[in-house]
PDB file of C-alpha atoms in Angstrom:
ATOM      1  CA  MET A1078     106.884  63.498 100.087  1.00 50.00           C
ATOM      2  CA  ARG A1079     105.664  65.389 103.166  1.00 52.00           C
ATOM      3  CA  LYS A1080     102.061  65.180 101.900  1.00 49.00           C
ATOM      4  CA  ILE A1081     102.381  61.412 101.404  1.00 43.00           C
ATOM      5  CA  VAL A1082     103.698  60.950 104.959  1.00 37.00           C
ATOM      6  CA  THR A1083     100.850  63.082 106.325  1.00 41.00           C
ATOM      7  CA  VAL A1084      98.213  61.042 104.482  1.00 38.00           C
ATOM      8  CA  ILE A1085      99.728  57.765 105.694  1.00 36.00           C
ATOM      9  CA  ALA A1086      99.844  59.075 109.291  1.00 38.00           C
ATOM     10  CA  PHE A1087      96.183  60.060 109.250  1.00 40.00           C
ATOM     11  CA  ALA A1088      95.249  56.717 107.717  1.00 37.00           C
ATOM     12  CA  LEU A1089      97.064  54.874 110.488  1.00 36.00           C
ATOM     13  CA  ILE A1090      95.448  57.035 113.166  1.00 40.00           C
ATOM     14  CA  GLY A1091      92.015  56.446 111.674  1.00 41.00           C
ATOM     15  CA  SER A1092      92.479  52.688 111.370  1.00 39.00           C
ATOM     16  CA  GLY A1093      93.807  52.530 114.916  1.00 43.00           C
ATOM     17  CA  ALA A1094      90.800  54.431 116.219  1.00 48.00           C
ATOM     18  CA  PHE A1095      88.351  52.167 114.413  1.00 52.00           C
ATOM     19  CA  ALA A1096      90.204  49.142 115.801  1.00 62.00           C
ATOM     20  CA  GLN A1097      88.843  50.176 119.192  1.00 82.00           C
ATOM     21  CA  PHE A1098      85.314  49.349 118.025  1.00 91.00           C
ATOM     22  CA  ASN A1099      85.582  45.840 116.572  1.00 91.00           C
ATOM     23  CA  GLN A1100      83.328  42.872 117.281  1.00 93.00           C
ATOM     24  CA  GLY A1101      83.950  41.141 120.610  1.00 94.00           C
ATOM     25  CA  ARG A1102      85.200  44.180 122.520  1.00 95.00           C
ATOM     26  CA  MET A1103      83.456  45.481 125.651  1.00 96.00           C
ATOM     27  CA  LEU A1104      82.578  48.843 127.177  1.00 95.00           C
ATOM     28  CA  VAL A1105      82.673  49.473 130.919  1.00 97.00           C
ATOM     29  CA  GLY A1106      82.054  52.962 132.256  1.00 95.00           C
ATOM     30  CA  GLY A1107      79.448  55.538 133.149  1.00 91.00           C
ATOM     31  CA  SER A1108      79.185  58.934 134.775  1.00 89.00           C
ATOM     32  CA  LEU A1109      78.958  60.496 138.219  1.00 86.00           C
ATOM     33  CA  GLY A1110      77.242  63.751 139.115  1.00 86.00           C
ATOM     34  CA  PHE A1111      76.689  65.987 142.134  1.00 86.00           C
ATOM     35  CA  SER A1112      75.156  69.431 142.494  1.00 85.00           C
ATOM     36  CA  ALA A1113      74.301  71.823 145.311  1.00 89.00           C
ATOM     37  CA  GLN A1114      71.972  74.730 144.520  1.00 86.00           C
ATOM     38  CA  THR A1115      70.455  77.613 146.458  1.00 88.00           C
ATOM     39  CA  ASN A1116      67.357  79.492 145.333  1.00 87.00           C
ATOM     40  CA  LYS A1117      67.113  83.141 146.437  1.00 85.00           C
ATOM     41  CA  THR A1118      64.755  86.064 145.858  1.00 86.00           C
ATOM     42  CA  LYS A1119      66.117  89.618 145.753  1.00 84.00           C
ATOM     43  CA  THR A1120      63.774  92.525 146.397  1.00 82.00           C
ATOM     44  CA  ASP A1121      65.282  96.020 146.660  1.00 79.00           C
ATOM     45  CA  ASN A1122      68.117  95.582 149.166  1.00 80.00           C
ATOM     46  CA  ALA A1123      66.748  92.435 150.793  1.00 82.00           C
ATOM     47  CA  THR A1124      67.757  88.894 149.845  1.00 82.00           C
ATOM     48  CA  ASN A1125      65.718  85.913 151.004  1.00 84.00           C
ATOM     49  CA  THR A1126      66.755  82.299 150.634  1.00 84.00           C
ATOM     50  CA  ASN A1127      63.848  80.107 149.524  1.00 84.00           C
ATOM     51  CA  TYR A1128      65.355  76.639 149.494  1.00 84.00           C
ATOM     52  CA  ARG A1129      68.555  74.627 149.209  1.00 88.00           C
ATOM     53  CA  MET A1130      68.746  71.559 146.991  1.00 88.00           C
ATOM     54  CA  THR A1131      71.374  68.852 146.619  1.00 92.00           C
ATOM     55  CA  SER A1132      71.371  66.044 144.085  1.00 91.00           C
ATOM     56  CA  PHE A1133      73.545  63.016 143.344  1.00 90.00           C
ATOM     57  CA  SER A1134      73.548  60.674 140.358  1.00 91.00           C
ATOM     58  CA  LEU A1135      75.438  57.530 139.397  1.00 92.00           C
ATOM     59  CA  THR A1136      75.063  55.825 136.007  1.00 92.00           C
ATOM     60  CA  PRO A1137      77.317  52.790 135.484  1.00 95.00           C
ATOM     61  CA  ASP A1138      76.949  50.984 132.139  1.00 95.00           C
ATOM     62  CA  PHE A1139      78.214  47.948 130.232  1.00 97.00           C
ATOM     63  CA  GLY A1140      78.198  47.246 126.495  1.00 97.00           C
ATOM     64  CA  TYR A1141      79.336  44.610 124.015  1.00 97.00           C
ATOM     65  CA  PHE A1142      80.221  44.989 120.317  1.00 97.00           C
ATOM     66  CA  ILE A1143      77.996  42.465 118.563  1.00 97.00           C
ATOM     67  CA  ILE A1144      79.482  43.497 115.198  1.00 96.00           C
ATOM     68  CA  ASP A1145      82.144  46.004 114.193  1.00 94.00           C
ATOM     69  CA  HIS A1146      81.156  49.566 115.220  1.00 95.00           C
ATOM     70  CA  LEU A1147      77.857  48.491 116.905  1.00 97.00           C
ATOM     71  CA  ALA A1148      77.635  47.983 120.664  1.00 97.00           C
ATOM     72  CA  VAL A1149      74.553  47.072 122.702  1.00 98.00           C
ATOM     73  CA  GLY A1150      74.285  47.079 126.458  1.00 97.00           C
ATOM     74  CA  ALA A1151      72.533  48.547 129.467  1.00 97.00           C
ATOM     75  CA  GLY A1152      73.083  51.134 132.149  1.00 95.00           C
ATOM     76  CA  LEU A1153      71.796  51.611 135.670  1.00 95.00           C
ATOM     77  CA  GLY A1154      70.548  55.009 136.733  1.00 93.00           C
ATOM     78  CA  ILE A1155      70.573  55.911 140.418  1.00 93.00           C
ATOM     79  CA  SER A1156      69.745  59.452 141.526  1.00 92.00           C
ATOM     80  CA  THR A1157      68.669  61.201 144.717  1.00 93.00           C
ATOM     81  CA  THR A1158      67.500  64.759 145.339  1.00 92.00           C
ATOM     82  CA  SER A1159      66.955  66.507 148.664  1.00 92.00           C
ATOM     83  CA  THR A1160      65.304  69.936 149.108  1.00 90.00           C
ATOM     84  CA  LYS A1161      65.097  71.950 152.353  1.00 87.00           C
ATOM     85  CA  PHE A1162      62.913  75.068 152.448  1.00 84.00           C
ATOM     86  CA  ASP A1163      64.334  77.869 154.575  1.00 81.00           C
ATOM     87  CA  GLY A1164      62.124  79.266 157.333  1.00 75.00           C
ATOM     88  CA  SER A1165      60.034  76.108 157.557  1.00 76.00           C
ATOM     89  CA  ASP A1166      60.262  72.454 158.444  1.00 76.00           C
ATOM     90  CA  VAL A1167      59.264  71.336 154.967  1.00 81.00           C
ATOM     91  CA  LYS A1168      61.639  68.827 153.398  1.00 86.00           C
ATOM     92  CA  ASN A1169      61.339  67.037 150.074  1.00 90.00           C
ATOM     93  CA  SER A1170      63.405  64.070 148.989  1.00 91.00           C
ATOM     94  CA  SER A1171      63.200  61.838 145.944  1.00 90.00           C
ATOM     95  CA  SER A1172      65.017  58.853 144.540  1.00 93.00           C
ATOM     96  CA  VAL A1173      64.897  57.279 141.091  1.00 92.00           C
ATOM     97  CA  PHE A1174      66.198  53.898 139.932  1.00 94.00           C
ATOM     98  CA  THR A1175      66.197  52.944 136.238  1.00 95.00           C
ATOM     99  CA  LEU A1176      67.492  50.278 133.878  1.00 96.00           C
ATOM    100  CA  SER A1177      68.422  51.650 130.438  1.00 96.00           C
ATOM    101  CA  PRO A1178      69.162  49.307 127.507  1.00 97.00           C
ATOM    102  CA  PHE A1179      71.058  51.116 124.742  1.00 97.00           C
ATOM    103  CA  ALA A1180      72.491  50.717 121.261  1.00 98.00           C
ATOM    104  CA  ARG A1181      75.537  52.681 120.097  1.00 97.00           C
ATOM    105  CA  TYR A1182      76.906  52.921 116.549  1.00 97.00           C
ATOM    106  CA  TYR A1183      80.248  54.502 115.614  1.00 96.00           C
ATOM    107  CA  VAL A1184      79.921  56.404 112.338  1.00 92.00           C
ATOM    108  CA  ASP A1185      83.486  57.766 112.301  1.00 82.00           C
ATOM    109  CA  PRO A1186      86.599  57.243 114.449  1.00 83.00           C
ATOM    110  CA  GLY A1187      85.405  58.436 117.854  1.00 90.00           C
ATOM    111  CA  VAL A1188      81.997  59.772 116.720  1.00 96.00           C
ATOM    112  CA  PHE A1189      78.948  57.727 117.725  1.00 97.00           C
ATOM    113  CA  LEU A1190      75.161  57.808 117.764  1.00 97.00           C
ATOM    114  CA  GLN A1191      73.355  56.349 120.763  1.00 97.00           C
ATOM    115  CA  ALA A1192      69.709  55.540 121.489  1.00 98.00           C
ATOM    116  CA  ASN A1193      68.251  54.195 124.706  1.00 96.00           C
ATOM    117  CA  VAL A1194      65.044  53.436 126.533  1.00 97.00           C
ATOM    118  CA  ALA A1195      64.602  53.503 130.310  1.00 95.00           C
ATOM    119  CA  PHE A1196      62.225  52.016 132.836  1.00 95.00           C
ATOM    120  CA  GLY A1197      62.233  51.819 136.600  1.00 95.00           C
ATOM    121  CA  SER A1198      60.707  53.297 139.745  1.00 94.00           C
ATOM    122  CA  HIS A1199      60.646  56.500 141.767  1.00 90.00           C
ATOM    123  CA  SER A1200      59.901  57.393 145.387  1.00 91.00           C
ATOM    124  CA  ASP A1201      59.071  60.891 146.672  1.00 88.00           C
ATOM    125  CA  LYS A1202      58.805  61.858 150.342  1.00 87.00           C
ATOM    126  CA  ARG A1203      57.545  65.136 151.797  1.00 85.00           C
ATOM    127  CA  THR A1204      58.007  65.884 155.503  1.00 83.00           C
ATOM    128  CA  ASP A1205      56.180  68.799 157.152  1.00 80.00           C
ATOM    129  CA  GLN A1206      55.777  70.067 160.692  1.00 70.00           C
ATOM    130  CA  VAL A1207      52.192  71.028 161.620  1.00 68.00           C
ATOM    131  CA  GLY A1208      52.259  72.374 165.140  1.00 66.00           C
ATOM    132  CA  THR A1209      53.887  69.654 167.204  1.00 69.00           C
ATOM    133  CA  VAL A1210      53.013  66.922 164.720  1.00 72.00           C
ATOM    134  CA  THR A1211      55.402  65.764 162.005  1.00 73.00           C
ATOM    135  CA  GLN A1212      53.629  64.593 158.877  1.00 81.00           C
ATOM    136  CA  THR A1213      55.319  62.519 156.187  1.00 82.00           C
ATOM    137  CA  VAL A1214      53.713  61.681 152.855  1.00 84.00           C
ATOM    138  CA  THR A1215      55.376  59.172 150.539  1.00 85.00           C
ATOM    139  CA  THR A1216      54.394  58.535 146.922  1.00 86.00           C
ATOM    140  CA  LYS A1217      55.780  55.826 144.684  1.00 90.00           C
ATOM    141  CA  GLY A1218      55.383  54.960 141.050  1.00 90.00           C
ATOM    142  CA  GLY A1219      56.941  53.915 137.767  1.00 93.00           C
ATOM    143  CA  VAL A1220      59.344  55.669 135.418  1.00 92.00           C
ATOM    144  CA  MET A1221      59.661  55.301 131.648  1.00 95.00           C
ATOM    145  CA  GLY A1222      61.731  57.242 129.141  1.00 94.00           C
ATOM    146  CA  TRP A1223      63.818  57.337 126.000  1.00 96.00           C
ATOM    147  CA  GLY A1224      66.711  59.325 124.587  1.00 95.00           C
ATOM    148  CA  VAL A1225      68.947  59.895 121.549  1.00 97.00           C
ATOM    149  CA  ALA A1226      72.413  61.433 121.552  1.00 96.00           C
ATOM    150  CA  LEU A1227      75.500  62.262 119.519  1.00 97.00           C
ATOM    151  CA  GLY A1228      78.809  61.643 121.266  1.00 96.00           C
ATOM    152  CA  TYR A1229      82.556  61.564 120.831  1.00 96.00           C
ATOM    153  CA  ALA A1230      85.085  59.160 122.372  1.00 95.00           C
ATOM    154  CA  TYR A1231      88.279  61.086 123.135  1.00 95.00           C
ATOM    155  CA  PHE A1232      90.945  58.532 124.075  1.00 94.00           C
ATOM    156  CA  LEU A1233      93.268  59.465 126.929  1.00 95.00           C
ATOM    157  CA  THR A1234      95.065  56.115 126.614  1.00 92.00           C
ATOM    158  CA  ASP A1235      94.693  53.097 124.328  1.00 89.00           C
ATOM    159  CA  ASN A1236      91.721  51.881 126.396  1.00 92.00           C
ATOM    160  CA  VAL A1237      90.300  54.822 128.387  1.00 95.00           C
ATOM    161  CA  ALA A1238      88.122  57.510 126.800  1.00 95.00           C
ATOM    162  CA  ILE A1239      86.324  60.638 127.971  1.00 95.00           C
ATOM    163  CA  GLU A1240      82.958  60.847 126.204  1.00 95.00           C
ATOM    164  CA  PRO A1241      80.932  64.065 125.963  1.00 94.00           C
ATOM    165  CA  MET A1242      77.390  63.546 124.643  1.00 94.00           C
ATOM    166  CA  PHE A1243      74.741  65.980 123.467  1.00 94.00           C
ATOM    167  CA  GLY A1244      71.207  64.726 123.095  1.00 95.00           C
ATOM    168  CA  TYR A1245      67.498  64.822 123.841  1.00 96.00           C
ATOM    169  CA  SER A1246      65.659  62.780 126.464  1.00 93.00           C
ATOM    170  CA  SER A1247      62.097  62.420 127.711  1.00 93.00           C
ATOM    171  CA  VAL A1248      61.081  60.852 131.034  1.00 89.00           C
ATOM    172  CA  SER A1249      57.601  60.264 132.449  1.00 90.00           C
ATOM    173  CA  ALA A1250      56.921  59.438 136.115  1.00 87.00           C
ATOM    174  CA  LYS A1251      53.515  58.060 137.121  1.00 86.00           C
ATOM    175  CA  ASP A1252      52.223  57.813 140.690  1.00 83.00           C
ATOM    176  CA  LYS A1253      51.070  54.376 141.776  1.00 80.00           C
ATOM    177  CA  ASP A1254      48.003  55.575 143.716  1.00 76.00           C
ATOM    178  CA  ASN A1255      46.479  57.957 141.160  1.00 76.00           C
ATOM    179  CA  ASP A1256      46.454  58.840 137.462  1.00 75.00           C
ATOM    180  CA  SER A1257      48.812  61.818 137.664  1.00 75.00           C
ATOM    181  CA  LYS A1258      51.871  61.733 135.442  1.00 80.00           C
ATOM    182  CA  ASP A1259      54.830  64.114 135.201  1.00 82.00           C
ATOM    183  CA  VAL A1260      56.618  64.301 131.845  1.00 86.00           C
ATOM    184  CA  THR A1261      60.007  66.003 131.558  1.00 85.00           C
ATOM    185  CA  GLY A1262      61.869  66.410 128.285  1.00 91.00           C
ATOM    186  CA  GLY A1263      64.657  68.480 126.799  1.00 94.00           C
ATOM    187  CA  VAL A1264      68.217  68.651 125.570  1.00 93.00           C
ATOM    188  CA  TYR A1265      71.188  67.714 127.720  1.00 90.00           C
ATOM    189  CA  LEU A1266      74.983  67.756 127.739  1.00 90.00           C
ATOM    190  CA  ASN A1267      76.703  64.949 129.597  1.00 88.00           C
ATOM    191  CA  VAL A1268      80.337  63.889 130.052  1.00 90.00           C
ATOM    192  CA  GLY A1269      81.140  60.295 130.951  1.00 91.00           C
ATOM    193  CA  PHE A1270      83.999  57.851 130.615  1.00 92.00           C
ATOM    194  CA  GLN A1271      84.462  54.393 129.125  1.00 95.00           C
ATOM    195  CA  ILE A1272      87.062  51.659 129.352  1.00 96.00           C
ATOM    196  CA  TYR A1273      87.377  49.621 126.154  1.00 95.00           C
ATOM    197  CA  LEU A1274      88.322  45.999 126.866  1.00 95.00           C
ATOM    198  CA  GLY A1275      89.124  42.989 124.732  1.00 91.00           C
ATOM    199  CA  PRO A1276      91.312  42.179 121.726  1.00 88.00           C
ATOM    200  CA  ARG A1277      91.579  44.660 118.856  1.00 84.00           C
ATOM    201  CA  ASN A1278      91.670  43.683 115.192  1.00 77.00           C
TER     202      ASN A1278
END
């Protein structure tokens, strides 16, 4: 009898979880990030600070379940980075803005696969002091990228979920005034949140 009750309970939990992902529902969420880092060099008993860097990122997103278990949508990526080199007047700052369409498929209650592409623009500014003259060089260009990830929706309430994701992404940034291109790729771990809206089946 106890085994039967346990099986029924898990079946109800599973069906309730999958009810979160039916056609017509919506996703509203994203992630927020901030970091402050200091780079130092230690030689014998001396410690020198090379630079200090701060970064901020905001990635709101919206999705819609076009069929059961499959949501499509888009996210906005906004990030800024500022670097100050100790012992000099050199400052670097950069900002990136991207639009990222995505598709997300739930393969099990809470478990999902997500793929996205990204395109947008970047701006980099370097400020240096040469004698009494301040020089500022600004470069701008385009950004393109893609990514794949495996995630899990852990529901805190009936509608709000914390979503850790592990994946791989690749981003290329090209300067507008020359042919140089920077390509960055690798694995990442990200934690975001989603609000699931709309009627459940």
